Tab-separated table of C-alpha atoms in Angstrom:
chain	number	residue	atom	x	y	z
L	1	MET	CA	-52.730	41.700	46.896
L	2	ALA	CA	-55.167	42.872	49.555
L	3	GLU	CA	-53.701	46.386	49.573
L	4	LEU	CA	-53.745	46.543	45.770
L	5	ALA	CA	-57.366	45.353	45.665
L	6	ALA	CA	-58.408	48.048	48.147
L	7	PHE	CA	-56.518	50.692	46.160
L	8	LEU	CA	-58.127	49.668	42.861
L	9	ILE	CA	-61.650	49.601	44.359
L	10	SER	CA	-61.272	53.038	45.924
L	11	THR	CA	-59.774	54.439	42.715
L	12	LEU	CA	-62.670	53.058	40.661
L	13	LEU	CA	-65.205	54.609	43.032
L	14	LYS	CA	-63.400	57.967	42.831
L	15	ILE	CA	-63.481	57.816	39.016
L	16	ILE	CA	-67.218	57.064	39.132
L	17	GLY	CA	-67.672	60.070	41.397
L	18	VAL	CA	-65.801	62.327	38.970
L	19	VAL	CA	-67.671	61.068	35.904
L	20	PHE	CA	-71.108	61.481	37.484
L	21	HIS	CA	-70.259	64.707	39.357
L	22	PHE	CA	-70.972	63.350	42.837
L	23	ARG	CA	-70.682	65.667	45.810
L	24	VAL	CA	-67.510	65.904	47.858
L	25	GLY	CA	-69.059	63.709	50.544
L	26	TRP	CA	-68.784	60.754	48.168
L	27	PHE	CA	-65.020	61.148	47.934
L	28	VAL	CA	-64.638	61.609	51.684
L	29	GLY	CA	-66.604	58.405	52.184
L	30	VAL	CA	-64.431	56.506	49.702
L	31	VAL	CA	-61.249	57.611	51.508
L	32	VAL	CA	-62.688	56.526	54.854
L	33	MET	CA	-63.901	53.216	53.444
L	34	GLU	CA	-60.601	52.340	51.761
L	35	ALA	CA	-59.301	50.839	55.015
L	36	LEU	CA	-62.469	48.731	55.237
L	37	PHE	CA	-61.935	47.503	51.666
L	38	GLY	CA	-58.462	46.355	52.708
L	39	LEU	CA	-59.811	44.504	55.752
L	40	ILE	CA	-62.421	42.750	53.597
L	41	ALA	CA	-59.711	41.724	51.120
L	42	TYR	CA	-57.512	40.383	53.921
L	43	GLY	CA	-60.464	38.471	55.362
L	44	THR	CA	-61.366	37.005	51.981
L	45	MET	CA	-57.832	35.758	51.396
L	46	TYR	CA	-57.695	34.312	54.893
L	47	LEU	CA	-60.937	32.358	54.399
L	48	ARG	CA	-59.733	31.034	51.043
L	49	GLN	CA	-56.822	29.245	52.713
L	50	ARG	CA	-57.277	25.478	52.814
L	51	THR	CA	-56.311	25.343	56.468
L	52	PRO	CA	-56.999	28.741	58.067
L	53	ILE	CA	-54.805	29.448	61.059
L	54	PRO	CA	-56.920	29.361	64.257
L	55	TRP	CA	-57.388	32.698	66.007
L	56	ARG	CA	-56.672	33.195	69.695
L	57	PHE	CA	-56.141	36.322	71.763
L	58	SER	CA	-52.906	36.948	73.648
L	59	GLY	CA	-53.034	39.789	76.141
L	60	ARG	CA	-49.265	39.657	76.637
L	61	LEU	CA	-48.594	39.972	72.920
L	62	ALA	CA	-51.175	42.762	72.613
L	63	LEU	CA	-49.346	44.783	75.286
L	64	VAL	CA	-46.007	44.187	73.558
L	65	LEU	CA	-47.416	45.376	70.224
L	66	LEU	CA	-49.008	48.425	71.856
L	67	ARG	CA	-45.765	49.345	73.602
L	68	GLN	CA	-43.809	49.049	70.353
L	69	SER	CA	-46.342	50.782	68.124
L	70	TRP	CA	-47.496	53.841	70.066
L	71	PRO	CA	-44.763	56.014	68.471
L	72	LEU	CA	-46.197	55.021	65.079
L	73	PHE	CA	-49.649	56.236	66.110
L	74	LEU	CA	-48.290	59.645	67.055
L	75	GLY	CA	-45.919	59.685	64.091
L	76	ALA	CA	-48.853	59.157	61.743
L	77	PHE	CA	-50.237	62.552	62.774
L	78	ALA	CA	-46.888	64.190	62.052
L	79	VAL	CA	-46.766	62.457	58.655
L	80	ILE	CA	-50.224	63.813	57.822
L	81	VAL	CA	-48.990	67.287	58.734
L	82	TYR	CA	-45.859	67.289	56.595
L	83	MET	CA	-47.537	65.500	53.669
L	84	LYS	CA	-50.748	67.576	53.514
L	85	ILE	CA	-50.143	70.878	55.283
L	86	ASP	CA	-48.528	72.287	52.135
L	87	GLN	CA	-51.860	72.443	50.259
L	88	VAL	CA	-53.549	74.187	53.189
L	89	MET	CA	-50.722	76.699	53.480
L	90	VAL	CA	-50.666	77.438	49.730
L	91	LEU	CA	-54.370	78.213	49.949
L	92	SER	CA	-53.832	80.444	52.973
L	93	LEU	CA	-50.705	82.259	51.777
L	94	ALA	CA	-51.096	82.360	47.970
L	95	GLY	CA	-54.841	82.088	47.289
L	96	SER	CA	-57.244	79.569	45.793
L	97	HIS	CA	-55.866	79.776	42.242
L	98	ALA	CA	-52.331	78.879	43.357
L	99	ALA	CA	-53.744	76.159	45.629
L	100	GLY	CA	-55.624	74.580	42.720
L	101	ILE	CA	-52.537	74.612	40.506
L	102	TYR	CA	-50.421	73.100	43.275
L	103	ALA	CA	-52.994	70.447	44.142
L	104	ALA	CA	-53.140	69.342	40.493
L	105	ALA	CA	-49.364	68.812	40.376
L	106	ALA	CA	-49.225	67.158	43.795
L	107	ARG	CA	-51.981	64.697	42.890
L	108	VAL	CA	-50.089	63.468	39.813
L	109	SER	CA	-46.893	63.130	41.823
L	110	GLU	CA	-48.600	61.282	44.694
L	111	LEU	CA	-50.086	58.724	42.294
L	112	THR	CA	-46.581	57.266	41.965
L	113	TYR	CA	-46.370	56.561	45.711
L	114	PHE	CA	-48.463	53.404	45.446
L	115	LEU	CA	-45.548	51.394	43.984
L	116	PRO	CA	-43.152	51.687	46.961
L	117	LEU	CA	-46.110	51.174	49.315
L	118	ILE	CA	-47.034	47.904	47.608
L	119	VAL	CA	-43.382	46.767	47.637
L	120	PHE	CA	-43.116	47.545	51.348
L	121	SER	CA	-46.368	45.735	52.209
L	122	SER	CA	-45.449	42.654	50.196
L	123	ILE	CA	-41.779	42.312	51.135
L	124	PHE	CA	-41.899	43.194	54.863
L	125	PRO	CA	-42.931	39.746	56.204
L	126	ALA	CA	-40.228	37.971	54.175
L	127	MET	CA	-37.583	40.483	55.281
L	128	THR	CA	-38.563	40.037	58.923
L	129	THR	CA	-38.213	36.260	58.600
L	130	LEU	CA	-34.847	36.610	56.852
L	131	ARG	CA	-33.530	38.834	59.634
L	132	LYS	CA	-34.177	36.070	62.176
L	133	THR	CA	-32.344	33.418	60.173
L	134	ASN	CA	-29.615	35.268	58.264
L	135	PHE	CA	-28.812	38.793	59.434
L	136	ASN	CA	-26.046	39.387	56.882
L	137	GLY	CA	-28.320	38.208	54.085
L	138	TYR	CA	-31.031	40.482	55.458
L	139	VAL	CA	-28.751	43.529	55.322
L	140	SER	CA	-27.631	42.606	51.796
L	141	LYS	CA	-31.239	42.249	50.641
L	142	LEU	CA	-32.121	45.561	52.261
L	143	GLN	CA	-29.276	47.228	50.361
L	144	MET	CA	-30.495	45.764	47.085
L	145	LEU	CA	-34.085	46.835	47.791
L	146	LEU	CA	-33.000	50.383	48.591
L	147	SER	CA	-30.900	50.587	45.426
L	148	ALA	CA	-33.609	49.077	43.215
L	149	MET	CA	-36.326	51.379	44.564
L	150	THR	CA	-34.010	54.383	44.246
L	151	LEU	CA	-33.371	53.475	40.601
L	152	SER	CA	-37.130	53.293	39.979
L	153	ALA	CA	-37.522	56.710	41.633
L	154	TYR	CA	-34.771	58.170	39.423
L	155	ALA	CA	-36.524	56.760	36.345
L	156	GLY	CA	-39.962	57.975	37.405
L	157	GLY	CA	-38.658	61.400	38.364
L	158	LEU	CA	-36.800	61.859	35.086
L	159	LEU	CA	-39.749	60.660	32.995
L	160	LEU	CA	-42.280	62.955	34.653
L	161	THR	CA	-39.868	65.884	34.639
L	162	LEU	CA	-39.430	65.556	30.882
L	163	CYS	CA	-43.146	64.936	30.253
L	164	ALA	CA	-44.614	67.247	32.905
L	165	SER	CA	-46.124	69.739	30.458
L	166	PHE	CA	-47.685	66.984	28.341
L	167	VAL	CA	-49.085	65.121	31.363
L	168	ILE	CA	-50.630	68.234	32.883
L	169	SER	CA	-52.088	69.304	29.543
L	170	VAL	CA	-53.701	65.903	28.952
L	171	LEU	CA	-55.057	65.488	32.477
L	172	TYR	CA	-56.140	69.035	33.294
L	173	GLY	CA	-56.011	71.184	30.183
L	174	PRO	CA	-54.011	74.263	29.206
L	175	GLU	CA	-55.417	76.390	32.046
L	176	TYR	CA	-53.288	74.307	34.452
L	177	ALA	CA	-50.062	74.758	32.476
L	178	ASP	CA	-48.342	76.386	35.472
L	179	ALA	CA	-48.610	73.078	37.331
L	180	ALA	CA	-45.963	71.526	35.074
L	181	ILE	CA	-42.990	73.240	36.724
L	182	ILE	CA	-44.370	72.341	40.163
L	183	LEU	CA	-44.774	68.709	39.115
L	184	SER	CA	-41.208	68.581	37.778
L	185	VAL	CA	-39.954	69.498	41.284
L	186	HIS	CA	-42.529	67.696	43.429
L	187	ILE	CA	-42.025	64.343	41.691
L	188	TRP	CA	-38.446	64.085	42.988
L	189	ALA	CA	-39.829	63.616	46.492
L	190	LEU	CA	-40.509	60.078	45.224
L	191	ILE	CA	-36.853	59.298	46.010
L	192	TRP	CA	-37.467	59.982	49.687
L	193	ILE	CA	-40.779	58.128	49.681
L	194	CYS	CA	-38.954	55.031	48.426
L	195	GLN	CA	-36.074	55.527	50.849
L	196	GLY	CA	-38.451	56.087	53.753
L	197	LEU	CA	-40.716	53.096	53.145
L	198	ILE	CA	-37.907	50.594	52.555
L	199	GLY	CA	-35.943	52.112	55.437
L	200	HIS	CA	-38.993	51.570	57.622
L	201	ILE	CA	-38.386	47.827	57.320
L	202	TYR	CA	-35.152	48.352	59.254
L	203	ILE	CA	-36.772	50.692	61.783
L	204	LEU	CA	-39.587	48.256	62.555
L	205	ASN	CA	-37.381	45.172	62.750
L	206	GLU	CA	-34.871	46.889	65.045
L	207	LYS	CA	-37.703	48.359	67.194
L	208	LEU	CA	-36.537	51.952	66.653
L	209	THR	CA	-39.984	53.473	66.150
L	210	ARG	CA	-39.428	56.198	68.763
L	211	TYR	CA	-36.753	57.685	66.514
L	212	ALA	CA	-39.190	57.620	63.594
L	213	LEU	CA	-41.622	59.672	65.712
L	214	ILE	CA	-38.929	62.262	66.471
L	215	LYS	CA	-37.918	62.482	62.801
L	216	ASP	CA	-41.522	62.874	61.630
L	217	ALA	CA	-42.193	65.611	64.202
L	218	ILE	CA	-39.069	67.539	63.149
L	219	SER	CA	-39.982	67.102	59.468
L	220	ALA	CA	-43.441	68.542	60.098
L	221	GLY	CA	-41.827	71.579	61.707
L	222	ILE	CA	-39.338	71.955	58.832
L	223	ASN	CA	-42.132	71.774	56.271
L	224	ILE	CA	-44.247	74.404	58.028
L	225	LEU	CA	-41.276	76.753	58.474
L	226	LEU	CA	-40.118	76.424	54.857
L	227	ASN	CA	-43.664	76.893	53.586
L	228	LEU	CA	-43.949	80.132	55.553
L	229	ILE	CA	-40.716	81.346	53.951
L	230	LEU	CA	-41.062	80.041	50.385
L	231	ILE	CA	-44.773	80.172	49.518
L	232	PRO	CA	-45.063	84.005	49.729
L	233	ARG	CA	-42.041	84.256	47.426
L	234	CYS	CA	-42.553	81.354	45.007
L	235	GLY	CA	-46.155	80.210	45.446
L	236	GLY	CA	-46.782	76.540	44.739
L	237	LEU	CA	-43.221	76.000	43.533
L	238	GLY	CA	-41.998	77.047	46.978
L	239	ALA	CA	-44.303	74.486	48.575
L	240	ALA	CA	-42.881	71.778	46.279
L	241	ILE	CA	-39.340	72.686	47.329
L	242	ALA	CA	-40.372	72.634	51.001
L	243	THR	CA	-41.956	69.220	50.513
L	244	PHE	CA	-38.805	67.812	48.918
L	245	ILE	CA	-36.611	69.053	51.776
L	246	ALA	CA	-38.978	67.925	54.549
L	247	TYR	CA	-39.368	64.460	53.031
L	248	SER	CA	-35.588	64.148	52.685
L	249	PHE	CA	-35.108	64.793	56.404
L	250	ALA	CA	-37.791	62.311	57.477
L	251	ALA	CA	-36.514	59.533	55.210
L	252	PHE	CA	-32.769	60.160	54.988
L	253	TRP	CA	-30.946	62.981	56.754
L	254	GLY	CA	-32.707	62.403	60.061
L	255	ASN	CA	-31.193	58.920	60.238
L	256	ALA	CA	-27.718	60.453	60.450
L	257	LEU	CA	-28.631	62.237	63.695
L	258	PHE	CA	-29.268	59.137	65.791
L	259	PRO	CA	-26.529	56.492	66.332
L	260	PRO	CA	-28.963	53.511	66.202
L	261	LEU	CA	-30.144	54.679	62.768
L	262	ARG	CA	-26.724	55.383	61.253
L	263	PRO	CA	-26.319	51.841	59.816
L	264	LEU	CA	-29.522	52.496	57.868
L	265	PHE	CA	-28.217	55.910	56.787
L	266	ARG	CA	-25.062	54.277	55.382
L	267	LEU	CA	-27.158	51.773	53.441
L	268	GLN	CA	-29.294	54.594	52.064
L	269	LEU	CA	-26.241	56.667	51.177
L	270	ASP	CA	-24.875	53.742	49.177
L	271	SER	CA	-28.249	53.201	47.517
L	272	LEU	CA	-28.257	56.744	46.138
L	273	ARG	CA	-25.341	55.647	43.944
L	274	LEU	CA	-27.178	52.360	43.264
L	275	LYS	CA	-24.636	50.200	45.081
L	276	GLY	CA	-24.941	46.527	44.252
L	277	LEU	CA	-27.213	46.788	41.220
L	278	TYR	CA	-24.466	46.897	38.595
L	279	THR	CA	-22.638	43.969	40.229
L	280	LYS	CA	-25.870	41.999	40.416
L	281	LEU	CA	-26.591	42.687	36.749
L	282	LYS	CA	-23.116	41.512	35.703
L	283	LYS	CA	-23.656	38.205	37.499
L	284	LEU	CA	-26.863	37.444	35.613
L	285	PRO	CA	-26.621	35.034	32.674
L	286	ALA	CA	-26.867	36.810	29.303
L	287	ASN	CA	-30.322	35.355	28.610
L	288	GLU	CA	-31.688	36.786	31.877
L	289	ARG	CA	-30.498	40.344	31.394
């Protein structure tokens, strides 16, 4: 709820900025302040509890958290590279017109990423608790989550692929018509966003964050290399293809390289064929289907 509140506030402020033609500094400020909005929302919900949990500092626990999380700090920089470097490289290699077309398609595609992010934020604490009490149930739930999120990605990808021209026309106008084909490719990266975020539950709970750092660093390199090859030949469409491949390595294929991550890779492989969902649906009473 806190994350969703922060997202809605920042989105509203961005819309206000667009409507009233505010300078770019307004939007930069909103992006920077979004984290603060989230902290305020967390604080508000904490204070609304009838019996707030008392705060106390633990130096030992702080050191443990720092030791476990430093790969995530470094990995965040690699994620920024492979998620945003494509727009910079399109501008550099194909010009401002191609960069504008690509950015329009990428923005529509990235709007869908909020759903898996909200699912991850909301379900992670419960999954961590379940792992401590029932490991087999935890793995089963993780499989179901992966399959369910993959199904939603399939549905979202298919819908936007079929409606790409209409969506681009409504949002940007006919002068951005070339963005439709880019959107119809870029949107399929949503599969790997879902796989990566739900898979991160496993990585965090098993304390395998150093492998996530290695995967993210390799993915950044793959994205840059493919952009150098594909953008001069295909423009923004090449960048969309590079993004899809780089995301797939970070979220999926990279897990096959490291033995500790191969159990997660097998779960993800099964989820691509939606393992467990059909069986679960058959077990539901007719009035709940």
